[in-house]
């Protein structure tokens, strides 16, 4: 993020695990840090899963019905664009697949697990594995920046997807 940016930041939790997961605590920590530094943070999440984000000091929270994976993939760009337009966010942090880039906004993807890229006979035909193997390499280049949770994750993004090191934090 550029040092001079002071506008609102959007966090999309759609598809992410809820409370008591590692992803939840990490997202909570990031959002609380941003709000402590004076940023206005807006959250897009799912009904029945992400209501607890109201306690993170966010400016607003928009909740949508829980979607299956197919619904999430097919309408994600439109939902994110509507969310960005409604909240004025020029930076969007995406916590879960599918990762999509938006017009007029910087998008940041947090990658948790790339095991499905290595796969195996049992996982090859699962929807998530198919997405990661065939579509993820295409859409991954549309994001502005990636957050890898470990040095191993950073190496996986570089080796398996060809994401340049300067685009991974």
Coordinates of N, CA and C in Angstrom, one line a residue:
X1 N 0.8 -1.2 0.0 CA 0.0 0.0 0.0 C 0.9 1.2 0.0
X2 N 0.5 2.2 -0.8 CA 1.3 3.4 -0.9 C 1.2 4.2 0.4
X3 N 2.2 4.8 0.9 CA 2.2 5.6 2.1 C 1.2 6.7 2.2
X4 N 0.9 7.3 1.0 CA 0.0 8.4 1.0 C -1.4 8.1 0.9
X5 N -1.8 6.8 0.7 CA -3.2 6.4 0.6 C -3.8 6.5 1.9
X6 N -4.9 7.2 2.0 CA -5.7 7.3 3.3 C -7.2 7.0 3.1
X7 N -7.5 6.5 1.9 CA -8.9 6.2 1.6 C -9.4 4.9 2.3
X8 N -10.7 4.6 2.1 CA -11.2 3.4 2.7 C -10.6 2.1 2.1
X9 N -10.6 1.0 2.9 CA -10.1 -0.3 2.5 C -11.2 -1.3 2.7
X10 N -11.4 -2.1 1.7 CA -12.4 -3.2 1.8 C -11.8 -4.5 2.0
X11 N -12.4 -5.3 2.9 CA -12.0 -6.7 3.2 C -13.2 -7.6 2.8
X12 N -12.9 -8.5 1.9 CA -13.9 -9.5 1.5 C -13.6 -10.8 2.2
X13 N -14.5 -11.2 3.1 CA -14.4 -12.4 3.8 C -15.2 -13.6 3.2
X14 N -15.9 -13.3 2.1 CA -16.7 -14.3 1.4 C -15.9 -15.5 1.1
X15 N -16.4 -16.7 1.6 CA -15.7 -17.9 1.3 C -14.7 -18.3 2.4
X16 N -14.4 -17.4 3.3 CA -13.4 -17.6 4.4 C -14.1 -18.3 5.6
X17 N -13.3 -19.1 6.3 CA -13.8 -19.7 7.6 C -14.2 -18.6 8.5
X18 N -15.0 -19.0 9.5 CA -15.5 -18.0 10.4 C -14.7 -18.0 11.7
X19 N -15.3 -17.5 12.8 CA -14.6 -17.4 14.1 C -13.9 -18.7 14.5
X20 N -12.8 -18.6 15.2 CA -12.0 -19.6 15.8 C -11.1 -20.3 14.7
X21 N -11.0 -19.8 13.5 CA -10.1 -20.3 12.5 C -8.9 -19.4 12.5
X22 N -7.8 -20.0 12.0 CA -6.6 -19.2 11.8 C -6.8 -18.0 10.9
X23 N -7.5 -18.2 9.8 CA -7.8 -17.1 8.8 C -8.6 -16.0 9.5
X24 N -9.5 -16.4 10.4 CA -10.4 -15.4 11.1 C -9.5 -14.5 12.0
X25 N -8.6 -15.1 12.8 CA -7.8 -14.3 13.7 C -6.8 -13.5 12.9
X26 N -6.3 -14.0 11.8 CA -5.3 -13.2 11.0 C -6.0 -12.0 10.4
X27 N -7.2 -12.2 9.8 CA -8.0 -11.1 9.2 C -8.4 -10.1 10.3
X28 N -8.8 -10.6 11.5 CA -9.2 -9.7 12.6 C -8.0 -8.8 13.0
X29 N -6.8 -9.4 13.1 CA -5.6 -8.7 13.5 C -5.3 -7.6 12.4
X30 N -5.4 -7.9 11.1 CA -5.1 -7.0 10.1 C -6.0 -5.8 10.1
X31 N -7.3 -6.1 10.2 CA -8.4 -5.0 10.2 C -8.2 -4.2 11.5
X32 N -8.0 -4.7 12.6 CA -7.9 -3.9 13.8 C -6.6 -3.0 13.7
X33 N -5.6 -3.5 13.2 CA -4.4 -2.7 13.0 C -4.6 -1.5 12.0
X34 N -5.3 -1.8 11.0 CA -5.6 -0.7 10.0 C -6.5 0.3 10.7
X35 N -7.5 -0.1 11.4 CA -8.4 0.9 12.1 C -7.7 1.7 13.1
X36 N -6.7 1.1 13.8 CA -5.9 1.8 14.8 C -5.1 2.8 14.2
X37 N -4.7 2.6 12.9 CA -3.9 3.6 12.2 C -4.7 4.6 11.5
X38 N -6.1 4.6 11.7 CA -7.0 5.6 11.2 C -7.6 5.3 9.9
X39 N -7.4 4.1 9.4 CA -8.1 3.7 8.1 C -9.5 3.4 8.3
X40 N -10.3 3.7 7.4 CA -11.7 3.4 7.3 C -11.8 2.0 6.6
X41 N -12.3 1.0 7.3 CA -12.3 -0.4 6.8 C -13.8 -0.8 6.7
X42 N -14.1 -1.4 5.5 CA -15.5 -1.9 5.2 C -15.3 -3.4 5.0
X43 N -16.2 -4.2 5.5 CA -16.2 -5.7 5.3 C -17.4 -6.2 4.5
X44 N -17.1 -7.1 3.6 CA -18.1 -7.9 2.9 C -18.0 -9.3 3.4
X45 N -19.0 -9.9 4.0 CA -19.0 -11.2 4.5 C -20.3 -11.9 4.3
X46 N -20.4 -13.1 4.9 CA -21.6 -14.0 4.7 C -22.4 -14.0 6.0
X47 N -23.8 -14.0 5.8 CA -24.7 -14.2 6.9 C -24.5 -15.5 7.6
X48 N -24.5 -15.5 8.9 CA -24.3 -16.8 9.6 C -22.9 -17.2 9.8
X49 N -22.0 -16.4 9.3 CA -20.6 -16.7 9.5 C -19.7 -15.6 9.9
X50 N -19.9 -14.4 9.4 CA -19.0 -13.3 9.6 C -19.6 -12.1 10.3
X51 N -20.7 -12.3 11.0 CA -21.3 -11.2 11.8 C -20.3 -10.6 12.8
X52 N -19.4 -11.5 13.4 CA -18.5 -11.1 14.4 C -17.5 -10.0 14.0
X53 N -17.4 -9.8 12.7 CA -16.5 -8.7 12.2 C -17.0 -7.4 12.6
X54 N -18.2 -7.3 13.0 CA -18.7 -6.0 13.5 C -17.9 -5.5 14.7
X55 N -17.3 -6.4 15.5 CA -16.5 -6.1 16.7 C -15.1 -5.7 16.3
X56 N -14.7 -5.5 15.1 CA -13.4 -5.2 14.7 C -13.1 -3.7 14.5
X57 N -14.1 -2.9 14.8 CA -14.0 -1.5 14.7 C -14.1 -1.0 13.2
X58 N -14.9 -1.7 12.4 CA -15.0 -1.4 11.0 C -16.1 -0.3 10.8
X59 N -16.0 0.4 9.7 CA -16.9 1.5 9.3 C -18.2 0.9 9.0
X60 N -18.2 -0.2 8.2 CA -19.5 -0.9 7.8 C -19.2 -2.3 7.5
X61 N -20.3 -3.1 7.6 CA -20.2 -4.5 7.2 C -21.5 -4.8 6.4
X62 N -21.2 -5.4 5.2 CA -22.3 -5.9 4.3 C -22.3 -7.4 4.3
X63 N -23.4 -8.0 4.6 CA -23.6 -9.4 4.7 C -24.4 -9.9 3.6
X64 N -24.0 -11.0 2.9 CA -24.7 -11.6 1.8 C -25.1 -13.0 2.3
X65 N -26.1 -13.6 1.7 CA -26.4 -15.0 2.0 C -25.2 -15.9 1.6
X66 N -25.1 -17.0 2.4 CA -24.0 -18.0 2.1 C -24.2 -18.6 0.7
X67 N -23.1 -18.6 0.0 CA -23.2 -19.1 -1.4 C -22.4 -20.4 -1.6
X68 N -22.9 -21.2 -2.5 CA -22.1 -22.4 -2.8 C -20.9 -22.0 -3.7
X69 N -20.0 -22.8 -3.9 CA -18.7 -22.5 -4.7 C -19.1 -22.0 -6.1
X70 N -20.0 -22.6 -6.8 CA -20.4 -22.2 -8.1 C -20.9 -20.7 -8.1
X71 N -21.8 -20.5 -7.2 CA -22.4 -19.1 -7.1 C -21.4 -18.1 -6.7
X72 N -20.4 -18.5 -5.9 CA -19.4 -17.5 -5.5 C -18.5 -17.2 -6.7
X73 N -18.2 -18.2 -7.5 CA -17.3 -17.9 -8.7 C -18.1 -17.1 -9.7
X74 N -19.3 -17.4 -10.0 CA -20.0 -16.7 -11.1 C -20.4 -15.3 -10.8
X75 N -20.6 -14.9 -9.5 CA -21.0 -13.5 -9.3 C -20.0 -12.7 -8.5
X76 N -18.8 -13.2 -8.3 CA -17.9 -12.5 -7.4 C -17.5 -11.1 -7.9
X77 N -17.1 -11.0 -9.2 CA -16.7 -9.8 -9.7 C -17.7 -8.7 -9.6
X78 N -19.0 -9.0 -9.9 CA -20.1 -8.1 -9.8 C -20.3 -7.7 -8.3
X79 N -20.3 -8.6 -7.4 CA -20.5 -8.3 -6.0 C -19.4 -7.4 -5.4
X80 N -18.1 -7.7 -5.8 CA -17.0 -6.9 -5.4 C -17.0 -5.5 -6.0
X81 N -17.4 -5.4 -7.2 CA -17.4 -4.1 -7.9 C -18.5 -3.3 -7.2
X82 N -19.7 -3.9 -7.0 CA -20.8 -3.1 -6.3 C -20.3 -2.7 -4.9
X83 N -19.7 -3.6 -4.2 CA -19.2 -3.3 -2.8 C -18.2 -2.1 -2.9
X84 N -17.2 -2.2 -3.8 CA -16.2 -1.1 -3.9 C -16.9 0.2 -4.3
X85 N -17.8 0.2 -5.2 CA -18.5 1.4 -5.6 C -19.3 2.0 -4.4
X86 N -20.0 1.2 -3.7 CA -20.8 1.6 -2.6 C -20.0 2.2 -1.4
X87 N -18.9 1.6 -1.2 CA -18.0 2.0 0.0 C -16.9 3.0 -0.4
X88 N -16.7 3.1 -1.7 CA -15.6 4.0 -2.1 C -14.2 3.4 -1.9
X89 N -14.1 2.1 -1.7 CA -12.8 1.5 -1.5 C -12.0 1.4 -2.8
X90 N -10.8 1.8 -2.8 CA -9.9 1.7 -3.9 C -8.9 0.6 -3.7
X91 N -8.9 0.0 -2.5 CA -8.0 -1.2 -2.2 C -9.0 -2.2 -1.6
X92 N -8.9 -3.4 -2.2 CA -9.7 -4.6 -1.7 C -8.8 -5.7 -1.3
X93 N -9.0 -6.2 -0.1 CA -8.2 -7.4 0.4 C -9.2 -8.6 0.3
X94 N -8.7 -9.6 -0.5 CA -9.5 -10.8 -0.7 C -9.0 -12.0 0.1
X95 N -9.8 -12.6 0.9 CA -9.3 -13.6 1.8 C -9.5 -15.0 1.3
X96 N -10.3 -15.2 0.3 CA -10.5 -16.6 -0.2 C -10.8 -16.6 -1.7
X97 N -10.7 -17.7 -2.3 CA -11.0 -17.9 -3.8 C -12.5 -17.6 -4.0
X98 N -12.8 -17.2 -5.2 CA -11.9 -16.9 -6.4 C -11.4 -15.5 -6.2
X99 N -10.1 -15.3 -6.6 CA -9.4 -14.0 -6.6 C -9.7 -13.4 -7.9
X100 N -10.2 -12.2 -7.9 CA -10.5 -11.4 -9.1 C -9.9 -10.0 -9.0
X101 N -9.5 -9.4 -10.1 CA -9.1 -8.0 -10.1 C -10.2 -7.2 -10.5
X102 N -10.3 -5.9 -10.0 CA -11.3 -5.0 -10.4 C -10.8 -3.8 -11.1
X103 N -11.7 -3.2 -11.9 CA -11.4 -2.0 -12.5 C -11.4 -0.8 -11.5
X104 N -10.4 0.0 -11.5 CA -10.4 1.2 -10.6 C -10.1 0.9 -9.1
X105 N -9.6 -0.3 -8.8 CA -9.2 -0.7 -7.5 C -8.0 -1.6 -7.5
X106 N -7.2 -1.5 -6.5 CA -6.1 -2.4 -6.3 C -6.6 -3.6 -5.5
X107 N -6.2 -4.8 -5.9 CA -6.7 -6.0 -5.2 C -5.5 -6.7 -4.7
X108 N -5.7 -7.2 -3.5 CA -4.7 -7.9 -2.7 C -5.3 -9.3 -2.4
X109 N -4.6 -10.3 -2.7 CA -5.0 -11.7 -2.3 C -4.2 -12.3 -1.2
X110 N -4.9 -12.9 -0.2 CA -4.2 -13.6 0.8 C -4.3 -15.1 0.5
X111 N -3.1 -15.7 0.3 CA -3.1 -17.1 -0.1 C -2.8 -18.0 1.2
X112 N -3.6 -18.9 1.4 CA -3.5 -19.8 2.6 C -2.9 -21.1 2.3
X113 N -3.3 -21.7 1.2 CA -2.9 -23.1 0.9 C -2.9 -23.4 -0.6
X114 N -1.8 -23.9 -1.1 CA -1.6 -24.2 -2.5 C -1.4 -25.7 -2.7
X115 N -1.8 -26.5 -1.7 CA -1.6 -28.0 -1.8 C -2.3 -28.6 -3.0
X116 N -3.5 -28.0 -3.3 CA -4.3 -28.6 -4.4 C -3.5 -28.5 -5.8
X117 N -2.6 -27.5 -5.8 CA -1.8 -27.4 -7.1 C -0.9 -28.6 -7.3
X118 N -0.5 -29.2 -6.1 CA 0.3 -30.4 -6.2 C -0.6 -31.6 -6.4
X119 N -1.7 -31.6 -5.7 CA -2.8 -32.6 -5.8 C -2.4 -34.0 -5.7
X120 N -3.1 -34.8 -6.3 CA -3.0 -36.3 -6.3 C -4.2 -36.9 -6.9
X121 N -4.3 -38.1 -7.1 CA -5.5 -38.8 -7.7 C -6.8 -38.5 -7.0
X122 N -6.7 -38.5 -5.7 CA -8.0 -38.3 -4.9 C -8.5 -36.9 -5.0
X123 N -7.7 -35.9 -5.1 CA -8.2 -34.5 -5.1 C -8.3 -33.9 -6.5
X124 N -7.9 -34.6 -7.5 CA -7.8 -34.0 -8.9 C -9.2 -33.5 -9.4
X125 N -10.3 -34.1 -9.1 CA -11.5 -33.7 -9.7 C -12.4 -32.9 -8.8
X126 N -11.9 -32.6 -7.6 CA -12.7 -31.7 -6.7 C -12.7 -30.3 -7.3
X127 N -13.9 -29.6 -7.1 CA -14.0 -28.3 -7.7 C -12.9 -27.3 -7.3
X128 N -12.5 -27.3 -6.1 CA -11.4 -26.4 -5.7 C -10.1 -26.8 -6.4
X129 N -9.8 -28.1 -6.5 CA -8.6 -28.5 -7.2 C -8.6 -28.1 -8.7
X130 N -9.8 -28.3 -9.3 CA -9.9 -27.9 -10.7 C -9.7 -26.4 -10.9
X131 N -10.3 -25.6 -10.0 CA -10.2 -24.1 -10.0 C -8.7 -23.8 -9.9
X132 N -8.0 -24.3 -8.9 CA -6.6 -24.0 -8.6 C -5.7 -24.4 -9.8
X133 N -6.0 -25.5 -10.4 CA -5.1 -26.0 -11.5 C -5.3 -25.2 -12.8
X134 N -6.5 -24.9 -13.1 CA -6.8 -24.4 -14.5 C -7.1 -22.9 -14.5
X135 N -7.9 -22.4 -13.6 CA -8.3 -21.0 -13.6 C -7.4 -20.1 -12.8
X136 N -7.0 -20.6 -11.6 CA -6.2 -19.8 -10.7 C -5.0 -19.2 -11.4
X137 N -4.2 -20.0 -12.2 CA -3.0 -19.4 -12.8 C -3.3 -18.3 -13.7
X138 N -4.5 -18.3 -14.3 CA -4.9 -17.2 -15.2 C -5.3 -15.9 -14.4
X139 N -6.2 -16.1 -13.4 CA -6.7 -14.9 -12.7 C -5.6 -14.4 -11.7
X140 N -4.7 -15.2 -11.3 CA -3.7 -14.8 -10.3 C -2.9 -13.6 -10.7
X141 N -2.7 -13.5 -12.0 CA -1.9 -12.3 -12.5 C -2.7 -11.0 -12.6
X142 N -4.0 -11.1 -12.3 CA -4.8 -9.9 -12.3 C -4.8 -9.1 -11.0
X143 N -4.2 -9.7 -10.0 CA -4.2 -9.0 -8.7 C -3.0 -8.1 -8.6
X144 N -3.1 -7.1 -7.8 CA -2.1 -6.1 -7.6 C -0.9 -6.6 -6.7
X145 N -1.3 -7.4 -5.7 CA -0.3 -7.9 -4.7 C -0.8 -9.1 -4.1
X146 N 0.1 -10.0 -3.6 CA -0.3 -11.2 -2.9 C 0.3 -11.2 -1.5
X147 N -0.4 -11.7 -0.6 CA 0.1 -11.9 0.8 C 0.3 -13.4 1.0
X148 N 1.5 -13.9 1.2 CA 1.8 -15.3 1.5 C 2.1 -15.4 3.0
X149 N 1.5 -16.5 3.6 CA 1.6 -16.6 5.0 C 2.9 -17.2 5.5
X150 N 3.7 -17.7 4.5 CA 5.0 -18.2 4.9 C 6.0 -18.1 3.7
X151 N 7.2 -18.3 4.0 CA 8.2 -18.3 2.9 C 7.9 -19.4 1.9
X152 N 7.5 -20.6 2.4 CA 7.1 -21.7 1.6 C 6.0 -21.3 0.6
X153 N 4.9 -20.6 1.1 CA 3.8 -20.1 0.3 C 4.3 -19.1 -0.8
X154 N 5.3 -18.3 -0.4 CA 5.9 -17.3 -1.4 C 6.6 -18.1 -2.5
X155 N 7.4 -19.1 -2.1 CA 8.1 -19.9 -3.1 C 7.1 -20.7 -4.0
X156 N 6.0 -21.2 -3.5 CA 5.0 -21.9 -4.2 C 4.3 -20.9 -5.3
X157 N 4.0 -19.7 -4.8 CA 3.4 -18.7 -5.8 C 4.4 -18.5 -6.9
X158 N 5.6 -18.3 -6.6 CA 6.6 -18.1 -7.7 C 6.8 -19.3 -8.6
X159 N 7.0 -20.4 -8.0 CA 7.4 -21.6 -8.8 C 6.2 -22.2 -9.6
X160 N 5.0 -22.2 -9.0 CA 3.9 -22.9 -9.6 C 3.0 -22.0 -10.5
X161 N 3.0 -20.7 -10.1 CA 2.2 -19.7 -10.9 C 3.0 -18.7 -11.6
X162 N 4.3 -18.6 -11.3 CA 5.1 -17.6 -12.0 C 4.8 -16.2 -11.5
X163 N 4.3 -16.0 -10.3 CA 4.1 -14.7 -9.8 C 5.4 -14.1 -9.4
X164 N 5.8 -12.9 -9.9 CA 7.1 -12.3 -9.6 C 7.2 -12.0 -8.1
X165 N 8.4 -12.1 -7.6 CA 8.7 -11.9 -6.2 C 8.2 -10.5 -5.7
X166 N 8.4 -9.5 -6.5 CA 8.0 -8.2 -6.1 C 6.5 -8.0 -5.9
X167 N 5.7 -9.0 -6.3 CA 4.2 -8.9 -6.1 C 3.8 -9.7 -4.9
X168 N 4.7 -10.3 -4.2 CA 4.4 -11.1 -3.0 C 5.0 -10.5 -1.8
X169 N 4.2 -10.4 -0.7 CA 4.6 -10.0 0.6 C 4.4 -11.0 1.6

